[in-house]
PDB file of C-alpha atoms in Angstrom:
ATOM      1  CA  MET A   1      -0.467   0.141   0.137  1.00 62.00           C
ATOM      2  CA  ILE A   2       2.435   2.387   0.949  1.00 71.00           C
ATOM      3  CA  GLU A   3       4.774   1.604  -2.194  1.00 79.00           C
ATOM      4  CA  LEU A   4       1.551   2.633  -4.682  1.00 74.00           C
ATOM      5  CA  LEU A   5       1.719   6.375  -2.762  1.00 75.00           C
ATOM      6  CA  SER A   6       5.260   6.231  -3.928  1.00 80.00           C
ATOM      7  CA  TYR A   7       3.020   7.260  -7.251  1.00 86.00           C
ATOM      8  CA  ASP A   8       2.163  11.630  -8.284  1.00 89.00           C
ATOM      9  CA  PHE A   9      -1.150   9.452 -10.063  1.00 88.00           C
ATOM     10  CA  MET A  10      -2.067   7.758  -6.696  1.00 90.00           C
ATOM     11  CA  GLN A  11      -1.822  11.204  -4.727  1.00 91.00           C
ATOM     12  CA  ARG A  12      -4.055  12.739  -6.594  1.00 93.00           C
ATOM     13  CA  ALA A  13      -6.777  10.106  -6.727  1.00 91.00           C
ATOM     14  CA  LEU A  14      -6.245   9.965  -2.748  1.00 92.00           C
ATOM     15  CA  ILE A  15      -6.430  13.596  -2.363  1.00 94.00           C
ATOM     16  CA  ALA A  16      -8.934  14.674  -4.453  1.00 93.00           C
ATOM     17  CA  ALA A  17     -11.595  11.464  -3.560  1.00 93.00           C
ATOM     18  CA  VAL A  18     -10.867  12.293   0.602  1.00 95.00           C
ATOM     19  CA  PHE A  19     -11.819  16.224  -0.360  1.00 96.00           C
ATOM     20  CA  VAL A  20     -14.691  14.855  -1.924  1.00 93.00           C
ATOM     21  CA  GLY A  21     -15.677  12.031   0.476  1.00 95.00           C
ATOM     22  CA  ILE A  22     -15.208  15.126   3.560  1.00 95.00           C
ATOM     23  CA  ALA A  23     -17.703  17.407   1.435  1.00 95.00           C
ATOM     24  CA  ALA A  24     -20.575  15.202  -0.081  1.00 92.00           C
ATOM     25  CA  PRO A  25     -21.979  13.281   3.225  1.00 92.00           C
ATOM     26  CA  LEU A  26     -21.930  17.392   4.849  1.00 93.00           C
ATOM     27  CA  VAL A  27     -24.749  18.147   1.607  1.00 92.00           C
ATOM     28  CA  GLY A  28     -25.790  14.817   1.486  1.00 90.00           C
ATOM     29  CA  VAL A  29     -27.649  15.047   4.801  1.00 91.00           C
ATOM     30  CA  TYR A  30     -29.708  17.618   3.627  1.00 91.00           C
ATOM     31  CA  LEU A  31     -31.489  15.776   0.512  1.00 88.00           C
ATOM     32  CA  VAL A  32     -32.047  13.104   2.135  1.00 87.00           C
ATOM     33  CA  GLN A  33     -33.902  15.175   4.362  1.00 87.00           C
ATOM     34  CA  ARG A  34     -35.915  16.812   2.097  1.00 83.00           C
ATOM     35  CA  ARG A  35     -36.951  13.788   0.321  1.00 81.00           C
ATOM     36  CA  LEU A  36     -34.262  14.483  -2.241  1.00 80.00           C
ATOM     37  CA  ALA A  37     -31.649  11.384  -2.562  1.00 79.00           C
ATOM     38  CA  LEU A  38     -31.699  10.737  -5.696  1.00 80.00           C
ATOM     39  CA  MET A  39     -31.158  14.359  -6.318  1.00 82.00           C
ATOM     40  CA  GLY A  40     -26.834  13.708  -7.147  1.00 79.00           C
ATOM     41  CA  ASP A  41     -28.266  11.375  -9.475  1.00 81.00           C
ATOM     42  CA  GLY A  42     -29.656  13.499 -11.449  1.00 83.00           C
ATOM     43  CA  ILE A  43     -27.799  16.292 -11.287  1.00 87.00           C
ATOM     44  CA  GLY A  44     -24.896  13.660 -12.520  1.00 84.00           C
ATOM     45  CA  HIS A  45     -27.443  12.839 -16.200  1.00 86.00           C
ATOM     46  CA  VAL A  46     -27.514  16.818 -16.120  1.00 89.00           C
ATOM     47  CA  ALA A  47     -23.390  17.157 -16.020  1.00 89.00           C
ATOM     48  CA  VAL A  48     -23.280  14.358 -19.217  1.00 89.00           C
ATOM     49  CA  THR A  49     -24.646  17.725 -21.235  1.00 92.00           C
ATOM     50  CA  GLY A  50     -21.673  19.802 -19.745  1.00 92.00           C
ATOM     51  CA  VAL A  51     -19.488  17.147 -20.477  1.00 90.00           C
ATOM     52  CA  ALA A  52     -20.726  16.891 -23.938  1.00 92.00           C
ATOM     53  CA  LEU A  53     -20.466  21.043 -23.969  1.00 94.00           C
ATOM     54  CA  GLY A  54     -16.995  20.689 -22.854  1.00 91.00           C
ATOM     55  CA  LEU A  55     -16.019  18.569 -26.018  1.00 89.00           C
ATOM     56  CA  LEU A  56     -17.882  20.676 -28.024  1.00 92.00           C
ATOM     57  CA  THR A  57     -16.166  23.801 -27.363  1.00 93.00           C
ATOM     58  CA  GLY A  58     -12.856  22.494 -26.619  1.00 89.00           C
ATOM     59  CA  ALA A  59     -13.104  23.737 -23.154  1.00 90.00           C
ATOM     60  CA  SER A  60     -12.424  21.526 -19.787  1.00 86.00           C
ATOM     61  CA  PRO A  61     -15.541  19.212 -19.822  1.00 86.00           C
ATOM     62  CA  THR A  62     -14.786  19.286 -16.065  1.00 85.00           C
ATOM     63  CA  TRP A  63     -15.781  22.783 -15.311  1.00 89.00           C
ATOM     64  CA  THR A  64     -18.414  22.871 -18.157  1.00 93.00           C
ATOM     65  CA  ALA A  65     -19.980  19.588 -15.890  1.00 91.00           C
ATOM     66  CA  VAL A  66     -20.492  21.893 -12.973  1.00 91.00           C
ATOM     67  CA  GLY A  67     -21.584  24.918 -14.831  1.00 94.00           C
ATOM     68  CA  VAL A  68     -24.263  22.853 -16.232  1.00 94.00           C
ATOM     69  CA  ALA A  69     -25.132  20.502 -13.205  1.00 92.00           C
ATOM     70  CA  VAL A  70     -24.982  24.380 -11.553  1.00 93.00           C
ATOM     71  CA  LEU A  71     -27.559  25.197 -13.692  1.00 93.00           C
ATOM     72  CA  GLY A  72     -29.762  21.969 -13.407  1.00 89.00           C
ATOM     73  CA  ALA A  73     -29.892  21.566  -9.912  1.00 88.00           C
ATOM     74  CA  ILE A  74     -31.530  25.461  -9.806  1.00 88.00           C
ATOM     75  CA  ALA A  75     -33.923  24.647 -12.573  1.00 85.00           C
ATOM     76  CA  ILE A  76     -34.486  20.963 -10.075  1.00 81.00           C
ATOM     77  CA  GLU A  77     -35.623  24.022  -7.342  1.00 81.00           C
ATOM     78  CA  LEU A  78     -37.504  26.352  -9.758  1.00 81.00           C
ATOM     79  CA  ILE A  79     -39.664  23.692 -11.184  1.00 80.00           C
ATOM     80  CA  ARG A  80     -40.372  22.247  -8.184  1.00 77.00           C
ATOM     81  CA  GLU A  81     -40.933  25.514  -6.588  1.00 76.00           C
ATOM     82  CA  PHE A  82     -43.031  27.115  -9.287  1.00 77.00           C
ATOM     83  CA  GLY A  83     -44.343  24.110 -10.664  1.00 71.00           C
ATOM     84  CA  HIS A  84     -46.525  23.073  -7.521  1.00 67.00           C
ATOM     85  CA  THR A  85     -45.077  18.875  -8.208  1.00 64.00           C
ATOM     86  CA  ASN A  86     -42.976  16.779  -6.177  1.00 63.00           C
ATOM     87  CA  GLY A  87     -38.994  16.358  -6.704  1.00 60.00           C
ATOM     88  CA  ASP A  88     -39.588  13.592  -8.557  1.00 68.00           C
ATOM     89  CA  VAL A  89     -41.443  15.324 -11.558  1.00 71.00           C
ATOM     90  CA  ALA A  90     -38.656  17.564 -11.592  1.00 69.00           C
ATOM     91  CA  LEU A  91     -35.380  15.388 -11.371  1.00 73.00           C
ATOM     92  CA  ALA A  92     -37.159  12.529 -13.991  1.00 77.00           C
ATOM     93  CA  LEU A  93     -37.185  15.524 -16.495  1.00 76.00           C
ATOM     94  CA  LEU A  94     -33.767  16.936 -15.432  1.00 80.00           C
ATOM     95  CA  PHE A  95     -33.017  13.001 -15.809  1.00 80.00           C
ATOM     96  CA  TYR A  96     -33.292  11.950 -18.830  1.00 85.00           C
ATOM     97  CA  GLY A  97     -32.904  15.308 -21.005  1.00 86.00           C
ATOM     98  CA  GLY A  98     -29.204  15.475 -19.048  1.00 87.00           C
ATOM     99  CA  LEU A  99     -28.651  12.019 -21.213  1.00 85.00           C
ATOM    100  CA  ALA A 100     -30.299  13.191 -24.135  1.00 88.00           C
ATOM    101  CA  GLY A 101     -28.556  16.021 -24.505  1.00 89.00           C
ATOM    102  CA  GLY A 102     -25.092  14.939 -23.703  1.00 89.00           C
ATOM    103  CA  VAL A 103     -25.643  12.445 -26.271  1.00 87.00           C
ATOM    104  CA  LEU A 104     -26.940  14.644 -28.972  1.00 90.00           C
ATOM    105  CA  ILE A 105     -24.138  17.657 -28.268  1.00 92.00           C
ATOM    106  CA  THR A 106     -21.239  15.013 -28.520  1.00 89.00           C
ATOM    107  CA  GLY A 107     -22.647  13.599 -31.591  1.00 87.00           C
ATOM    108  CA  VAL A 108     -22.931  17.163 -32.901  1.00 90.00           C
ATOM    109  CA  ALA A 109     -19.303  17.750 -31.792  1.00 86.00           C
ATOM    110  CA  GLY A 110     -18.572  15.021 -33.777  1.00 85.00           C
ATOM    111  CA  GLU A 111     -17.539  12.446 -31.231  1.00 84.00           C
ATOM    112  CA  SER A 112     -18.834   9.335 -29.907  1.00 79.00           C
ATOM    113  CA  ALA A 113     -20.579   8.177 -26.890  1.00 78.00           C
ATOM    114  CA  SER A 114     -17.483   6.192 -25.508  1.00 77.00           C
ATOM    115  CA  ARG A 115     -15.835   9.365 -25.134  1.00 78.00           C
ATOM    116  CA  LEU A 116     -18.670  10.857 -23.231  1.00 78.00           C
ATOM    117  CA  GLN A 117     -17.712   7.572 -20.931  1.00 77.00           C
ATOM    118  CA  GLU A 118     -14.329   8.391 -20.900  1.00 76.00           C
ATOM    119  CA  TYR A 119     -15.490  11.256 -17.998  1.00 75.00           C
ATOM    120  CA  LEU A 120     -18.533   9.881 -16.611  1.00 74.00           C
ATOM    121  CA  PHE A 121     -16.546   6.503 -15.960  1.00 73.00           C
ATOM    122  CA  GLY A 122     -13.248   6.499 -16.451  1.00 71.00           C
ATOM    123  CA  ALA A 123     -10.619   6.398 -13.188  1.00 76.00           C
ATOM    124  CA  ILE A 124     -10.214   8.827 -10.721  1.00 83.00           C
ATOM    125  CA  THR A 125      -6.410   7.986 -10.931  1.00 82.00           C
ATOM    126  CA  THR A 126      -6.483   9.782 -14.177  1.00 82.00           C
ATOM    127  CA  ILE A 127      -7.394  13.129 -12.518  1.00 86.00           C
ATOM    128  CA  SER A 128      -4.975  15.797 -13.642  1.00 88.00           C
ATOM    129  CA  VAL A 129      -3.074  18.485 -11.515  1.00 93.00           C
ATOM    130  CA  ALA A 130      -5.289  20.927 -12.306  1.00 91.00           C
ATOM    131  CA  ASP A 131      -8.817  18.968 -11.474  1.00 89.00           C
ATOM    132  CA  VAL A 132      -7.925  18.232  -8.098  1.00 94.00           C
ATOM    133  CA  TRP A 133      -7.128  21.639  -7.269  1.00 95.00           C
ATOM    134  CA  PHE A 134     -10.668  22.417  -8.377  1.00 92.00           C
ATOM    135  CA  THR A 135     -11.730  19.310  -6.735  1.00 92.00           C
ATOM    136  CA  MET A 136     -10.184  20.865  -3.265  1.00 96.00           C
ATOM    137  CA  VAL A 137     -11.345  24.408  -4.022  1.00 96.00           C
ATOM    138  CA  LEU A 138     -14.706  23.394  -4.699  1.00 95.00           C
ATOM    139  CA  ALA A 139     -14.720  20.999  -2.063  1.00 96.00           C
ATOM    140  CA  ALA A 140     -13.502  23.563   0.579  1.00 97.00           C
ATOM    141  CA  VAL A 141     -16.198  25.942  -0.591  1.00 96.00           C
ATOM    142  CA  VAL A 142     -18.809  23.307   0.589  1.00 96.00           C
ATOM    143  CA  VAL A 143     -17.802  22.145   3.433  1.00 97.00           C
ATOM    144  CA  LEU A 144     -17.354  26.312   4.439  1.00 97.00           C
ATOM    145  CA  VAL A 145     -20.974  27.273   3.439  1.00 96.00           C
ATOM    146  CA  ALA A 146     -22.242  23.549   5.554  1.00 95.00           C
ATOM    147  CA  VAL A 147     -20.459  24.585   8.186  1.00 95.00           C
ATOM    148  CA  GLY A 148     -21.234  28.029   8.428  1.00 96.00           C
ATOM    149  CA  LEU A 149     -24.819  27.924   7.280  1.00 95.00           C
ATOM    150  CA  LEU A 150     -25.570  24.830   9.730  1.00 93.00           C
ATOM    151  CA  PRO A 151     -28.594  25.987  11.881  1.00 94.00           C
ATOM    152  CA  GLN A 152     -30.070  27.627   8.336  1.00 95.00           C
ATOM    153  CA  LEU A 153     -29.943  25.085   6.777  1.00 94.00           C
ATOM    154  CA  PHE A 154     -30.713  22.739   9.388  1.00 93.00           C
ATOM    155  CA  ALA A 155     -33.632  24.959   9.776  1.00 94.00           C
ATOM    156  CA  VAL A 156     -35.390  25.223   6.227  1.00 93.00           C
ATOM    157  CA  THR A 157     -34.513  20.993   5.527  1.00 92.00           C
ATOM    158  CA  HIS A 158     -35.992  20.006   9.198  1.00 90.00           C
ATOM    159  CA  ASP A 159     -39.553  22.532   9.256  1.00 91.00           C
ATOM    160  CA  PRO A 160     -39.448  24.630   6.396  1.00 90.00           C
ATOM    161  CA  GLU A 161     -42.798  26.278   7.868  1.00 91.00           C
ATOM    162  CA  PHE A 162     -40.931  27.179  11.174  1.00 92.00           C
ATOM    163  CA  ALA A 163     -37.950  28.661   8.891  1.00 92.00           C
ATOM    164  CA  ARG A 164     -40.657  30.572   7.189  1.00 93.00           C
ATOM    165  CA  VAL A 165     -42.286  32.149   9.811  1.00 93.00           C
ATOM    166  CA  ALA A 166     -38.261  32.735  11.859  1.00 92.00           C
ATOM    167  CA  GLY A 167     -37.360  34.518   9.124  1.00 93.00           C
ATOM    168  CA  LEU A 168     -35.418  32.767   6.974  1.00 94.00           C
ATOM    169  CA  ARG A 169     -35.468  32.807   3.256  1.00 94.00           C
ATOM    170  CA  VAL A 170     -36.462  29.164   2.647  1.00 92.00           C
ATOM    171  CA  ARG A 171     -36.066  29.399  -1.050  1.00 90.00           C
ATOM    172  CA  LEU A 172     -33.183  31.051  -1.042  1.00 92.00           C
ATOM    173  CA  TYR A 173     -31.447  27.998   1.793  1.00 93.00           C
ATOM    174  CA  HIS A 174     -33.222  25.454  -1.254  1.00 90.00           C
ATOM    175  CA  VAL A 175     -31.236  26.526  -4.089  1.00 91.00           C
ATOM    176  CA  LEU A 176     -28.306  27.151  -1.838  1.00 94.00           C
ATOM    177  CA  ILE A 177     -28.840  22.853  -0.949  1.00 92.00           C
ATOM    178  CA  GLY A 178     -28.689  21.927  -4.861  1.00 90.00           C
ATOM    179  CA  LEU A 179     -25.865  24.429  -5.421  1.00 92.00           C
ATOM    180  CA  LEU A 180     -24.040  22.657  -3.291  1.00 93.00           C
ATOM    181  CA  ALA A 181     -25.278  19.154  -4.182  1.00 91.00           C
ATOM    182  CA  ALA A 182     -24.252  20.254  -7.941  1.00 91.00           C
ATOM    183  CA  VAL A 183     -21.021  21.400  -6.982  1.00 89.00           C
TER     184      VAL A 183
END
């Protein structure tokens, strides 16, 4: 095991995994409490479109995936809030739309679906130094926001009616939870 850590690619993989492993549960707790446990999966499918946009434009697919995932999280919350529906319908719309958009854009970019799979199902051991830094910064932001706003996020997640009466902007915090999940 120690010998494996002497390789740069293993060090990068371990660092990225530790940072994601610290940040993800801090958001997951709120998603489960809001009965949106599948939101991470849905946003992952929306990120397929982001990867495809990166391939089409020549930009970093990691950056474009995060950008599109953030937009998807906002869309999920807007559909839930203004569409007067539950989270499952919003997730289903974006779940399949994200996949379809990704495949369509990848075809327009002249790439094959296997190129998409390299990014979506690739190995963490192939992560670049730039992506490790990107992951560390985003994970740090998630941790700071989740810990810094713990009382507010708990209140709006556990009892939105109470939070609204207490003067909290429930919709804003729900969108924030979605954004944290996307990141």
